[in-house]
mmCIF file of C-alpha atoms and ligand atoms in Angstrom:
data_model
loop_
_atom_site.group_PDB
_atom_site.id
_atom_site.type_symbol
_atom_site.label_atom_id
_atom_site.label_comp_id
_atom_site.label_asym_id
_atom_site.label_seq_id
_atom_site.Cartn_x
_atom_site.Cartn_y
_atom_site.Cartn_z
ATOM 1 C CA MET A 1 -0.442 -0.250 0.077
ATOM 2 C CA PRO A 2 1.482 3.770 -1.209
ATOM 3 C CA GLU A 3 3.159 5.514 2.032
ATOM 4 C CA ILE A 4 4.579 8.652 2.253
ATOM 5 C CA LEU A 5 7.940 6.528 0.580
ATOM 6 C CA GLU A 6 6.333 5.778 -2.771
ATOM 7 C CA VAL A 7 3.843 8.818 -3.300
ATOM 8 C CA GLU A 8 7.155 10.764 -2.578
ATOM 9 C CA MET A 9 8.171 8.528 -5.932
ATOM 10 C CA ALA A 10 4.828 9.531 -7.875
ATOM 11 C CA ARG A 11 5.585 12.989 -6.909
ATOM 12 C CA ALA A 12 9.213 13.081 -7.506
ATOM 13 C CA LEU A 13 8.223 10.867 -11.448
ATOM 14 C CA ILE A 14 4.909 14.276 -12.120
ATOM 15 C CA GLU A 15 8.127 16.573 -11.589
ATOM 16 C CA GLU A 16 10.328 14.697 -13.893
ATOM 17 C CA ARG A 17 8.747 14.018 -16.286
ATOM 18 C CA ALA A 18 4.847 15.442 -16.857
ATOM 19 C CA LEU A 19 5.865 19.120 -15.786
ATOM 20 C CA GLY A 20 5.947 22.063 -18.594
ATOM 21 C CA ARG A 21 3.764 19.816 -20.741
ATOM 22 C CA PRO A 22 0.018 21.767 -22.060
ATOM 23 C CA VAL A 23 -2.605 19.597 -20.696
ATOM 24 C CA ALA A 24 -5.005 18.608 -24.255
ATOM 25 C CA SER A 25 -7.468 16.834 -22.467
ATOM 26 C CA VAL A 26 -8.914 14.744 -19.262
ATOM 27 C CA TYR A 27 -9.946 11.153 -19.187
ATOM 28 C CA ALA A 28 -12.636 11.243 -16.447
ATOM 29 C CA PRO A 29 -14.448 8.072 -16.695
ATOM 30 C CA ASP A 30 -15.555 7.170 -12.813
ATOM 31 C CA ALA A 31 -17.369 9.855 -11.373
ATOM 32 C CA TRP A 32 -16.794 7.812 -7.896
ATOM 33 C CA PHE A 33 -13.390 8.484 -8.134
ATOM 34 C CA LEU A 34 -13.810 12.454 -8.510
ATOM 35 C CA LYS A 35 -14.281 13.745 -5.391
ATOM 36 C CA ARG A 36 -15.267 16.768 -3.249
ATOM 37 C CA GLY A 37 -18.011 17.796 -5.784
ATOM 38 C CA LEU A 38 -15.990 17.307 -8.498
ATOM 39 C CA THR A 39 -17.471 16.350 -11.832
ATOM 40 C CA ALA A 40 -15.736 15.185 -15.226
ATOM 41 C CA ALA A 41 -16.874 18.531 -17.020
ATOM 42 C CA ALA A 42 -15.313 20.677 -14.044
ATOM 43 C CA ALA A 43 -12.022 19.338 -13.727
ATOM 44 C CA ARG A 44 -12.124 19.281 -18.208
ATOM 45 C CA ARG A 45 -13.157 23.177 -18.024
ATOM 46 C CA ALA A 46 -10.361 23.358 -15.220
ATOM 47 C CA LEU A 47 -7.159 22.122 -16.777
ATOM 48 C CA ARG A 48 -7.600 21.580 -20.251
ATOM 49 C CA GLY A 49 -4.816 24.240 -21.989
ATOM 50 C CA ARG A 50 -3.196 24.435 -18.039
ATOM 51 C CA THR A 51 0.495 23.116 -17.846
ATOM 52 C CA PHE A 52 1.969 22.108 -15.078
ATOM 53 C CA VAL A 53 4.505 23.848 -13.126
ATOM 54 C CA ALA A 54 5.174 22.575 -9.639
ATOM 55 C CA ALA A 55 4.513 18.937 -8.255
ATOM 56 C CA ARG A 56 4.432 18.953 -4.132
ATOM 57 C CA ARG A 57 3.736 16.373 -1.136
ATOM 58 C CA ARG A 58 1.824 16.754 2.324
ATOM 59 C CA GLY A 59 2.308 13.425 2.640
ATOM 60 C CA LYS A 60 0.658 11.057 1.313
ATOM 61 C CA LEU A 61 -1.209 13.878 -0.675
ATOM 62 C CA LEU A 62 -0.094 15.050 -3.954
ATOM 63 C CA LEU A 63 -0.350 17.880 -5.269
ATOM 64 C CA VAL A 64 -0.176 19.397 -8.994
ATOM 65 C CA ASP A 65 0.017 22.993 -9.307
ATOM 66 C CA THR A 66 -0.900 25.105 -12.876
ATOM 67 C CA ASP A 67 0.743 27.872 -14.540
ATOM 68 C CA ASP A 68 -1.048 31.304 -13.959
ATOM 69 C CA ASP A 69 -2.887 30.716 -10.509
ATOM 70 C CA GLY A 70 -4.680 28.018 -11.714
ATOM 71 C CA PRO A 71 -6.476 24.530 -9.645
ATOM 72 C CA THR A 72 -4.105 22.430 -7.752
ATOM 73 C CA LEU A 73 -5.131 19.247 -9.553
ATOM 74 C CA GLY A 74 -4.998 16.966 -5.587
ATOM 75 C CA LEU A 75 -4.380 13.194 -6.785
ATOM 76 C CA HIS A 76 -4.653 9.908 -3.732
ATOM 77 C CA LEU A 77 -3.257 7.145 -4.400
ATOM 78 C CA GLY A 78 -5.315 5.098 -1.946
ATOM 79 C CA MET A 79 -4.669 1.568 -1.445
ATOM 80 C CA SER A 80 -2.654 0.191 -5.188
ATOM 81 C CA GLY A 81 -3.156 2.838 -6.398
ATOM 82 C CA ARG A 82 0.557 4.565 -9.199
ATOM 83 C CA VAL A 83 0.734 7.704 -10.987
ATOM 84 C CA LEU A 84 1.788 6.275 -14.506
ATOM 85 C CA ILE A 85 3.304 9.134 -17.603
ATOM 86 C CA ASP A 86 3.866 7.591 -20.473
ATOM 87 C CA ASP A 87 3.635 4.500 -19.723
ATOM 88 C CA HIS A 88 6.260 4.806 -16.587
ATOM 89 C CA ALA A 89 5.430 4.052 -13.439
ATOM 90 C CA ALA A 90 7.685 4.802 -10.676
ATOM 91 C CA GLY A 91 8.547 2.361 -7.300
ATOM 92 C CA ASP A 92 9.633 -1.046 -7.392
ATOM 93 C CA PRO A 93 6.762 -2.805 -9.895
ATOM 94 C CA LEU A 94 7.099 -6.733 -8.169
ATOM 95 C CA LEU A 95 5.396 -4.851 -5.110
ATOM 96 C CA TYR A 96 1.694 -4.429 -6.547
ATOM 97 C CA ALA A 97 -0.801 -7.128 -7.000
ATOM 98 C CA SER A 98 -0.821 -6.578 -10.439
ATOM 99 C CA ASN A 99 1.420 -4.709 -13.188
ATOM 100 C CA ARG A 100 -1.510 -5.776 -15.483
ATOM 101 C CA ASP A 101 -2.638 -2.187 -17.137
ATOM 102 C CA ALA A 102 -6.355 -3.044 -17.283
ATOM 103 C CA PRO A 103 -7.821 -0.287 -19.220
ATOM 104 C CA GLU A 104 -10.433 0.208 -16.591
ATOM 105 C CA TRP A 105 -8.512 0.957 -13.772
ATOM 106 C CA ARG A 106 -6.763 4.145 -15.191
ATOM 107 C CA ARG A 107 -9.299 5.953 -13.012
ATOM 108 C CA PHE A 108 -8.212 9.400 -13.885
ATOM 109 C CA GLY A 109 -5.986 10.790 -16.634
ATOM 110 C CA VAL A 110 -4.737 14.188 -18.813
ATOM 111 C CA ARG A 111 -3.184 13.736 -22.408
ATOM 112 C CA PHE A 112 -0.354 16.239 -23.441
ATOM 113 C CA ALA A 113 -0.615 17.898 -26.327
ATOM 114 C CA ASP A 114 3.121 16.383 -27.264
ATOM 115 C CA GLY A 115 1.073 12.740 -27.617
ATOM 116 C CA GLY A 116 2.215 11.497 -24.163
ATOM 117 C CA SER A 117 -0.036 11.284 -21.294
ATOM 118 C CA MET A 118 -0.208 11.201 -16.896
ATOM 119 C CA TYR A 119 -2.665 8.326 -15.443
ATOM 120 C CA LEU A 120 -4.294 7.122 -12.208
ATOM 121 C CA ARG A 121 -4.154 3.657 -12.719
ATOM 122 C CA ASP A 122 -5.797 2.355 -8.997
ATOM 123 C CA PRO A 123 -7.441 -1.464 -9.450
ATOM 124 C CA ARG A 124 -8.710 -1.540 -5.842
ATOM 125 C CA ARG A 125 -9.796 2.552 -6.540
ATOM 126 C CA LEU A 126 -9.627 3.237 -3.311
ATOM 127 C CA GLY A 127 -7.703 6.235 -4.013
ATOM 128 C CA ALA A 128 -9.336 8.754 -5.710
ATOM 129 C CA VAL A 129 -9.501 13.100 -7.601
ATOM 130 C CA GLU A 130 -9.930 16.136 -6.322
ATOM 131 C CA LEU A 131 -9.319 20.081 -6.968
ATOM 132 C CA ASP A 132 -7.640 22.275 -4.889
ATOM 133 C CA PRO A 133 -8.144 20.002 -2.306
ATOM 134 C CA ASP A 134 -8.090 21.304 1.413
ATOM 135 C CA GLU A 135 -3.945 20.624 2.656
ATOM 136 C CA GLY A 136 -4.520 22.336 5.847
ATOM 137 C CA ARG A 137 -6.775 19.468 6.821
ATOM 138 C CA LEU A 138 -3.219 17.494 7.066
ATOM 139 C CA GLY A 139 -0.764 17.603 9.625
ATOM 140 C CA VAL A 140 3.005 18.941 9.119
ATOM 141 C CA ASP A 141 4.405 15.896 7.235
ATOM 142 C CA ALA A 142 6.230 13.481 8.512
ATOM 143 C CA PHE A 143 9.892 14.370 6.626
ATOM 144 C CA ALA A 144 9.753 17.845 8.028
ATOM 145 C CA VAL A 145 8.386 17.184 11.841
ATOM 146 C CA THR A 146 10.358 18.788 14.656
ATOM 147 C CA ARG A 147 10.996 16.673 17.702
ATOM 148 C CA ALA A 148 9.034 20.034 19.697
ATOM 149 C CA GLN A 149 6.148 19.502 17.299
ATOM 150 C CA LEU A 150 6.698 15.879 18.257
ATOM 151 C CA ARG A 151 6.486 16.079 21.890
ATOM 152 C CA ASP A 152 3.266 18.660 21.196
ATOM 153 C CA MET A 153 1.009 16.689 19.649
ATOM 154 C CA LEU A 154 1.712 13.454 21.726
ATOM 155 C CA ARG A 155 1.583 14.992 25.780
ATOM 156 C CA PRO A 156 -2.266 15.539 25.398
ATOM 157 C CA SER A 157 -2.913 12.267 24.323
ATOM 158 C CA ARG A 158 -3.475 9.046 26.393
ATOM 159 C CA ALA A 159 -4.224 7.542 22.892
ATOM 160 C CA PRO A 160 -1.750 4.560 21.495
ATOM 161 C CA VAL A 161 1.218 6.581 19.915
ATOM 162 C CA LYS A 162 0.722 4.141 17.499
ATOM 163 C CA ALA A 163 -2.793 6.163 16.483
ATOM 164 C CA VAL A 164 -1.271 10.124 17.461
ATOM 165 C CA LEU A 165 1.273 8.522 14.695
ATOM 166 C CA MET A 166 -1.210 6.754 12.093
ATOM 167 C CA ASP A 167 -3.557 10.751 12.324
ATOM 168 C CA GLN A 168 -2.875 11.884 9.202
ATOM 169 C CA ALA A 169 -4.525 15.449 10.540
ATOM 170 C CA ARG A 170 -1.335 15.634 13.110
ATOM 171 C CA ILE A 171 1.356 13.968 11.372
ATOM 172 C CA ALA A 172 1.071 13.672 7.709
ATOM 173 C CA GLY A 173 2.151 10.192 6.090
ATOM 174 C CA LEU A 174 3.130 7.757 7.783
ATOM 175 C CA GLY A 175 0.932 4.351 7.560
ATOM 176 C CA ASN A 176 0.980 1.020 9.457
ATOM 177 C CA LEU A 177 4.030 -0.591 7.929
ATOM 178 C CA LEU A 178 6.089 2.591 8.406
ATOM 179 C CA THR A 179 4.981 3.104 12.620
ATOM 180 C CA ASP A 180 5.516 0.093 13.053
ATOM 181 C CA GLU A 181 8.708 0.018 11.967
ATOM 182 C CA ALA A 182 9.874 3.568 14.332
ATOM 183 C CA LEU A 183 7.976 2.775 16.784
ATOM 184 C CA TRP A 184 10.198 -1.154 16.536
ATOM 185 C CA ARG A 185 13.726 1.101 15.793
ATOM 186 C CA ALA A 186 12.835 2.859 18.528
ATOM 187 C CA GLY A 187 12.245 0.469 21.072
ATOM 188 C CA ILE A 188 8.667 1.918 22.278
ATOM 189 C CA ASP A 189 5.479 -0.104 22.798
ATOM 190 C CA PRO A 190 2.542 0.891 19.755
ATOM 191 C CA ALA A 191 -0.430 1.047 22.604
ATOM 192 C CA ARG A 192 1.140 2.914 25.354
ATOM 193 C CA ALA A 193 -0.398 5.926 25.510
ATOM 194 C CA ALA A 194 1.581 8.947 23.874
ATOM 195 C CA ASN A 195 1.685 10.691 26.914
ATOM 196 C CA THR A 196 3.796 8.745 28.909
ATOM 197 C CA LEU A 197 6.492 8.771 26.558
ATOM 198 C CA ASP A 198 8.606 11.710 28.192
ATOM 199 C CA ASP A 199 12.123 11.283 27.762
ATOM 200 C CA ASP A 200 11.061 8.634 24.465
ATOM 201 C CA VAL A 201 10.652 11.439 22.723
ATOM 202 C CA ALA A 202 13.721 12.550 21.396
ATOM 203 C CA ARG A 203 14.275 8.186 20.530
ATOM 204 C CA LEU A 204 10.989 7.835 18.391
ATOM 205 C CA HIS A 205 11.841 11.433 15.971
ATOM 206 C CA ARG A 206 15.177 10.079 15.070
ATOM 207 C CA ALA A 207 13.998 6.629 14.614
ATOM 208 C CA ILE A 208 11.182 7.849 12.398
ATOM 209 C CA LEU A 209 13.076 10.089 10.599
ATOM 210 C CA THR A 210 15.962 7.092 9.840
ATOM 211 C CA THR A 211 13.416 5.559 9.049
ATOM 212 C CA LEU A 212 11.740 7.680 6.566
ATOM 213 C CA ARG A 213 15.389 7.753 5.132
ATOM 214 C CA VAL A 214 16.979 4.641 5.069
ATOM 215 C CA LEU A 215 13.878 3.009 3.373
ATOM 216 C CA GLY A 216 13.331 5.322 0.896
ATOM 217 C CA ARG A 217 17.209 4.732 0.256
ATOM 218 C CA ARG A 218 15.856 1.233 -0.228
ATOM 219 C CA GLY A 219 12.993 1.569 -2.309
ATOM 220 C CA GLY A 220 10.084 2.132 -0.016
ATOM 221 C CA SER A 221 7.817 1.409 2.879
ATOM 222 C CA HIS A 222 7.947 -2.341 2.478
ATOM 223 C CA THR A 223 11.601 -2.540 2.605
ATOM 224 C CA GLY A 224 12.280 -1.731 7.087
ATOM 225 C CA ASP A 225 14.223 -4.580 8.948
ATOM 226 C CA HIS A 226 11.028 -4.960 10.950
ATOM 227 C CA MET A 227 9.076 -5.865 8.050
ATOM 228 C CA PRO A 228 10.147 -9.288 7.062
ATOM 229 C CA SER A 229 9.056 -10.291 10.918
ATOM 230 C CA ARG A 230 5.340 -9.557 9.853
ATOM 231 C CA PHE A 231 3.712 -12.579 10.046
ATOM 232 C CA ALA A 232 2.095 -14.616 13.404
ATOM 233 C CA GLY A 233 4.661 -17.156 14.739
ATOM 234 C CA ALA A 234 8.301 -14.339 13.903
ATOM 235 C CA HIS A 235 10.685 -13.843 16.112
ATOM 236 C CA CYS A 236 11.874 -9.881 16.284
ATOM 237 C CA PRO A 237 14.966 -9.257 14.179
ATOM 238 C CA ARG A 238 16.556 -7.485 17.339
ATOM 239 C CA ASP A 239 16.750 -9.893 19.907
ATOM 240 C CA GLY A 240 15.025 -13.119 18.724
ATOM 241 C CA ALA A 241 12.027 -12.887 21.042
ATOM 242 C CA PRO A 242 8.750 -14.314 19.409
ATOM 243 C CA LEU A 243 6.648 -11.077 18.724
ATOM 244 C CA GLU A 244 3.493 -9.758 19.391
ATOM 245 C CA ARG A 245 0.612 -9.323 17.272
ATOM 246 C CA ARG A 246 -2.065 -7.698 18.361
ATOM 247 C CA THR A 247 -4.714 -4.740 16.896
ATOM 248 C CA VAL A 248 -3.467 -1.614 17.817
ATOM 249 C CA ALA A 249 -5.496 1.991 16.588
ATOM 250 C CA GLY A 250 -7.326 -0.536 14.923
ATOM 251 C CA ARG A 251 -4.199 -2.065 12.492
ATOM 252 C CA THR A 252 -2.738 -5.136 12.634
ATOM 253 C CA THR A 253 0.491 -4.378 14.514
ATOM 254 C CA PHE A 254 3.338 -6.374 15.448
ATOM 255 C CA SER A 255 5.861 -5.873 17.860
ATOM 256 C CA CYS A 256 7.949 -6.700 20.505
ATOM 257 C CA PRO A 257 7.690 -7.893 23.711
ATOM 258 C CA VAL A 258 10.781 -7.455 25.020
ATOM 259 C CA HIS A 259 12.787 -4.420 23.526
ATOM 260 C CA GLN A 260 9.543 -2.212 22.267
ATOM 261 C CA ARG A 261 8.004 -1.236 25.599
HETATM 262 ZN ZN1 ZN B 301 13.267 -6.937 20.360
#
């Protein structure tokens, strides 16, 4: 499932290949995929003749700005979405459930005047497209979070620390895998109440940034040291203890009862 690292790869692909190419037509066959009142006709009116000038990201939300203060195209990759530009995709193709390119999986796209294209392909159809998304509903981007910001969001909450880390309105971009990896690296129990972290906040902050940097370099959120142990009966790669499998913050969670406290 795309987390912040996969979305960042898609953002970089758009930046590298889609900017500066005038949009000739808009392909929006799936009304359900258009969100917050957007219609195919409105998307056409808003984007036709425009040029993409910047590709940004906040958490897992992709933001593509258009020229002359035109609208910003917001793309959500959902559970299985990938961006295809001139039929190139970012990220490791082996990880995706299917790399077939069934035409009906192309939920939204544009054709450029030069004959190329940008599509959002999404077999599971849980992504979305909107115009001028409300970026303020998302918290600070996980790549940019400071230790003080992390402390301020954890201190008042009695929720499990994992729930706070996955709350996109507080810190944007961390999904289930990255959160479990960061907590495993930091030696913090995912179910521990956020307001008890105190002196452990600095270690958690470092672990989040290290996780993003290292896994980003390796190629995605599935490349963590903790990742191969996400199955029943697995042992902790650090100390060999049997891992605990629980539901925390509504998500399947693997953690080590020995070194994660
Ligand atoms: Zn352990």
